[in-house]
Amino acid sequence: MAITAKINSNNSNRPQRVSVTVPAQQTALNNSDFLLRSLGDVDANNAQDGALLQYRASDRKFVVRNELDTDQGILKLNAGAF
């Protein structure tokens, strides 16, 4: 596919530089192209088998933990109603 442009100008204020951009080809993305650990608010550096995500308010990130920590010592999990 060839893209051409022609500019006609009869005065001294004609363009000094002209550029033409071609839209990038769209590429199909797969779910496997996205990684949870690549997100800016996820710290998954120490991920091990069976780890869970826990929110850490001090830096507003989700961190991978094998043991869940709480300030009050009581951990309540609510996974919703099914």
Tab-separated table of N, CA and C in Angstrom:
chain	number	residue	atom	x	y	z
A	1	MET	N	0.842	-1.165	0.000
A	1	MET	CA	0.000	0.000	0.000
A	1	MET	C	0.891	1.233	0.000
A	2	ALA	N	0.745	2.064	-0.994
A	2	ALA	CA	1.550	3.282	-1.100
A	2	ALA	C	0.700	4.476	-0.716
A	3	ILE	N	1.274	5.365	0.068
A	3	ILE	CA	0.603	6.586	0.479
A	3	ILE	C	1.390	7.750	-0.093
A	4	THR	N	0.701	8.607	-0.800
A	4	THR	CA	1.377	9.752	-1.395
A	4	THR	C	0.654	11.020	-0.995
A	5	ALA	N	1.367	12.136	-1.063
A	5	ALA	CA	0.789	13.442	-0.766
A	5	ALA	C	1.377	14.449	-1.721
A	6	LYS	N	0.557	15.379	-2.144
A	6	LYS	CA	1.016	16.432	-3.036
A	6	LYS	C	0.562	17.764	-2.450
A	7	ILE	N	1.486	18.681	-2.300
A	7	ILE	CA	1.166	19.978	-1.727
A	7	ILE	C	1.494	21.047	-2.764
A	8	ASN	N	0.491	21.831	-3.100
A	8	ASN	CA	0.679	22.944	-4.021
A	8	ASN	C	0.577	24.249	-3.244
A	9	SER	N	1.551	25.117	-3.446
A	9	SER	CA	1.524	26.398	-2.766
A	9	SER	C	2.136	27.443	-3.684
A	10	ASN	N	1.459	28.579	-3.807
A	10	ASN	CA	1.940	29.641	-4.690
A	10	ASN	C	2.504	30.827	-3.910
A	11	ASN	N	2.709	30.675	-2.616
A	11	ASN	CA	3.244	31.803	-1.858
A	11	ASN	C	4.468	31.371	-1.056
A	12	SER	N	5.140	32.321	-0.445
A	12	SER	CA	6.378	32.030	0.280
A	12	SER	C	6.116	31.421	1.655
A	13	ASN	N	4.864	31.379	2.104
A	13	ASN	CA	4.534	30.815	3.409
A	13	ASN	C	4.208	29.331	3.331
A	14	ARG	N	4.739	28.671	2.337
A	14	ARG	CA	4.443	27.241	2.182
A	14	ARG	C	5.100	26.434	3.299
A	15	PRO	N	4.593	25.268	3.555
A	15	PRO	CA	5.147	24.429	4.623
A	15	PRO	C	6.607	24.072	4.345
A	16	GLN	N	7.418	24.090	5.382
A	16	GLN	CA	8.819	23.705	5.254
A	16	GLN	C	9.000	22.196	5.423
A	17	ARG	N	8.089	21.594	6.162
A	17	ARG	CA	8.181	20.160	6.384
A	17	ARG	C	6.772	19.590	6.420
A	18	VAL	N	6.618	18.442	5.820
A	18	VAL	CA	5.328	17.759	5.814
A	18	VAL	C	5.574	16.320	6.231
A	19	SER	N	4.720	15.815	7.097
A	19	SER	CA	4.856	14.412	7.481
A	19	SER	C	3.500	13.734	7.343
A	20	VAL	N	3.560	12.482	7.007
A	20	VAL	CA	2.361	11.667	6.855
A	20	VAL	C	2.534	10.464	7.758
A	21	THR	N	1.555	10.202	8.611
A	21	THR	CA	1.631	9.028	9.477
A	21	THR	C	0.586	8.013	9.043
A	22	VAL	N	0.946	6.792	9.195
A	22	VAL	CA	0.065	5.687	8.838
A	22	VAL	C	-0.397	5.032	10.132
A	23	PRO	N	-1.689	4.819	10.306
A	23	PRO	CA	-2.153	4.155	11.527
A	23	PRO	C	-1.487	2.793	11.703
A	24	ALA	N	-1.151	2.467	12.933
A	24	ALA	CA	-0.523	1.176	13.218
A	24	ALA	C	-1.506	0.050	12.960
A	25	GLN	N	-0.982	-1.061	12.561
A	25	GLN	CA	-1.830	-2.230	12.349
A	25	GLN	C	-2.354	-2.708	13.691
A	26	GLN	N	-3.604	-3.079	13.714
A	26	GLN	CA	-4.167	-3.621	14.937
A	26	GLN	C	-3.747	-5.079	15.068
A	27	THR	N	-3.290	-5.415	16.247
A	27	THR	CA	-2.853	-6.772	16.530
A	27	THR	C	-3.782	-7.371	17.577
A	28	ALA	N	-4.207	-8.574	17.328
A	28	ALA	CA	-5.071	-9.245	18.290
A	28	ALA	C	-4.269	-9.561	19.548
A	29	LEU	N	-4.842	-9.263	20.698
A	29	LEU	CA	-4.196	-9.550	21.975
A	29	LEU	C	-4.860	-10.753	22.618
A	30	ASN	N	-4.054	-11.541	23.242
A	30	ASN	CA	-4.550	-12.706	23.959
A	30	ASN	C	-4.522	-12.424	25.446
A	31	ASN	N	-5.348	-13.117	26.200
A	31	ASN	CA	-5.365	-12.968	27.640
A	31	ASN	C	-3.982	-13.248	28.235
A	32	SER	N	-3.229	-14.132	27.615
A	32	SER	CA	-1.906	-14.488	28.128
A	32	SER	C	-0.898	-13.354	27.939
A	33	ASP	N	-1.253	-12.308	27.186
A	33	ASP	CA	-0.360	-11.165	27.003
A	33	ASP	C	-0.352	-10.246	28.220
A	34	PHE	N	-1.295	-10.409	29.148
A	34	PHE	CA	-1.415	-9.544	30.309
A	34	PHE	C	-1.043	-10.309	31.574
A	35	LEU	N	-0.216	-9.702	32.404
A	35	LEU	CA	0.206	-10.327	33.649
A	35	LEU	C	-0.213	-9.458	34.821
A	36	LEU	N	-0.791	-10.059	35.845
A	36	LEU	CA	-1.204	-9.344	37.037
A	36	LEU	C	-0.011	-8.654	37.692
A	37	ARG	N	1.128	-9.336	37.730
A	37	ARG	CA	2.305	-8.762	38.382
A	37	ARG	C	2.882	-7.574	37.608
A	38	SER	N	2.422	-7.329	36.403
A	38	SER	CA	2.892	-6.191	35.619
A	38	SER	C	2.177	-4.893	35.972
A	39	LEU	N	1.088	-4.985	36.724
A	39	LEU	CA	0.340	-3.795	37.097
A	39	LEU	C	1.127	-2.978	38.114
A	40	GLY	N	0.999	-1.664	38.034
A	40	GLY	CA	1.750	-0.772	38.899
A	40	GLY	C	1.371	-0.850	40.362
A	41	ASP	N	0.153	-1.274	40.656
A	41	ASP	CA	-0.275	-1.326	42.061
A	41	ASP	C	-0.282	-2.752	42.617
A	42	VAL	N	0.503	-3.637	42.018
A	42	VAL	CA	0.614	-5.016	42.492
A	42	VAL	C	2.089	-5.326	42.750
A	43	ASP	N	2.386	-5.803	43.966
A	43	ASP	CA	3.734	-6.230	44.324
A	43	ASP	C	3.714	-7.745	44.474
A	44	ALA	N	4.166	-8.437	43.441
A	44	ALA	CA	4.130	-9.899	43.441
A	44	ALA	C	5.540	-10.485	43.434
A	45	ASN	N	6.484	-9.762	44.002
A	45	ASN	CA	7.880	-10.202	43.973
A	45	ASN	C	8.108	-11.526	44.679
A	46	ASN	N	7.424	-11.781	45.770
A	46	ASN	CA	7.660	-12.994	46.554
A	46	ASN	C	6.544	-14.016	46.384
A	47	ALA	N	5.939	-14.072	45.218
A	47	ALA	CA	4.815	-14.978	44.990
A	47	ALA	C	5.269	-16.434	45.102
A	48	GLN	N	4.503	-17.198	45.883
A	48	GLN	CA	4.740	-18.629	46.033
A	48	GLN	C	3.435	-19.352	45.787
A	49	ASP	N	3.527	-20.634	45.598
A	49	ASP	CA	2.348	-21.451	45.354
A	49	ASP	C	1.347	-21.274	46.495
A	50	GLY	N	0.103	-20.958	46.193
A	50	GLY	CA	-0.941	-20.811	47.191
A	50	GLY	C	-1.051	-19.414	47.779
A	51	ALA	N	-0.263	-18.464	47.305
A	51	ALA	CA	-0.281	-17.109	47.850
A	51	ALA	C	-1.588	-16.397	47.511
A	52	LEU	N	-1.932	-15.406	48.341
A	52	LEU	CA	-3.125	-14.588	48.154
A	52	LEU	C	-2.714	-13.132	48.046
A	53	LEU	N	-3.599	-12.306	47.484
A	53	LEU	CA	-3.353	-10.867	47.436
A	53	LEU	C	-3.967	-10.196	48.644
A	54	GLN	N	-3.220	-9.280	49.235
A	54	GLN	CA	-3.715	-8.504	50.364
A	54	GLN	C	-3.390	-7.042	50.086
A	55	TYR	N	-4.340	-6.160	50.390
A	55	TYR	CA	-4.131	-4.729	50.148
A	55	TYR	C	-3.314	-4.116	51.273
A	56	ARG	N	-2.299	-3.330	50.903
A	56	ARG	CA	-1.443	-2.641	51.865
A	56	ARG	C	-1.672	-1.141	51.693
A	57	ALA	N	-2.356	-0.541	52.655
A	57	ALA	CA	-2.754	0.863	52.555
A	57	ALA	C	-1.575	1.822	52.593
A	58	SER	N	-0.466	1.441	53.230
A	58	SER	CA	0.664	2.361	53.375
A	58	SER	C	1.206	2.843	52.037
A	59	ASP	N	1.232	1.983	51.025
A	59	ASP	CA	1.681	2.409	49.697
A	59	ASP	C	0.620	2.159	48.622
A	60	ARG	N	-0.590	1.819	49.089
A	60	ARG	CA	-1.742	1.611	48.208
A	60	ARG	C	-1.451	0.581	47.114
A	61	LYS	N	-0.896	-0.553	47.536
A	61	LYS	CA	-0.609	-1.643	46.605
A	61	LYS	C	-1.204	-2.944	47.105
A	62	PHE	N	-1.464	-3.833	46.187
A	62	PHE	CA	-1.841	-5.197	46.511
A	62	PHE	C	-0.546	-6.013	46.571
A	63	VAL	N	-0.353	-6.732	47.653
A	63	VAL	CA	0.875	-7.501	47.826
A	63	VAL	C	0.542	-8.980	47.946
A	64	VAL	N	1.448	-9.804	47.460
A	64	VAL	CA	1.288	-11.248	47.535
A	64	VAL	C	1.755	-11.711	48.905
A	65	ARG	N	0.920	-12.500	49.570
A	65	ARG	CA	1.251	-12.999	50.909
A	65	ARG	C	0.904	-14.481	51.002
A	66	ASN	N	1.746	-15.223	51.704
A	66	ASN	CA	1.421	-16.603	52.043
A	66	ASN	C	0.700	-16.657	53.378
A	67	GLU	N	0.931	-15.649	54.228
A	67	GLU	CA	0.231	-15.525	55.499
A	67	GLU	C	-0.417	-14.154	55.518
A	68	LEU	N	-1.711	-14.111	55.810
A	68	LEU	CA	-2.414	-12.835	55.821
A	68	LEU	C	-2.262	-12.167	57.181
A	69	ASP	N	-1.943	-10.879	57.168
A	69	ASP	CA	-1.737	-10.114	58.393
A	69	ASP	C	-2.894	-9.143	58.601
A	70	THR	N	-3.271	-8.957	59.856
A	70	THR	CA	-4.271	-7.950	60.201
A	70	THR	C	-3.781	-7.176	61.418
A	71	ASP	N	-4.275	-5.974	61.600
A	71	ASP	CA	-3.903	-5.167	62.762
A	71	ASP	C	-4.582	-5.669	64.034
A	72	GLN	N	-5.792	-6.178	63.912
A	72	GLN	CA	-6.561	-6.596	65.081
A	72	GLN	C	-6.383	-8.078	65.411
A	73	GLY	N	-5.740	-8.842	64.561
A	73	GLY	CA	-5.542	-10.256	64.818
A	73	GLY	C	-6.720	-11.124	64.425
A	74	ILE	N	-7.769	-10.528	63.888
A	74	ILE	CA	-8.938	-11.279	63.444
A	74	ILE	C	-9.063	-11.104	61.939
A	75	LEU	N	-9.117	-12.196	61.242
A	75	LEU	CA	-9.226	-12.140	59.791
A	75	LEU	C	-10.598	-12.660	59.383
A	76	LYS	N	-11.377	-11.803	58.748
A	76	LYS	CA	-12.693	-12.199	58.249
A	76	LYS	C	-12.660	-12.125	56.739
A	77	LEU	N	-13.024	-13.207	56.100
A	77	LEU	CA	-13.095	-13.238	54.641
A	77	LEU	C	-14.546	-13.291	54.223
A	78	ASN	N	-14.943	-12.387	53.362
A	78	ASN	CA	-16.300	-12.385	52.829
A	78	ASN	C	-16.172	-12.507	51.323
A	79	ALA	N	-16.485	-13.660	50.815
A	79	ALA	CA	-16.353	-13.909	49.373
A	79	ALA	C	-17.665	-13.666	48.639
A	80	GLY	N	-18.667	-13.119	49.322
A	80	GLY	CA	-19.933	-12.834	48.661
A	80	GLY	C	-20.933	-13.951	48.833
A	81	ALA	N	-22.094	-13.734	48.276
A	81	ALA	CA	-23.156	-14.740	48.356
A	81	ALA	C	-23.326	-15.385	46.993
A	82	PHE	N	-23.414	-16.697	46.985
A	82	PHE	CA	-23.570	-17.415	45.717
A	82	PHE	C	-24.811	-18.249	45.728
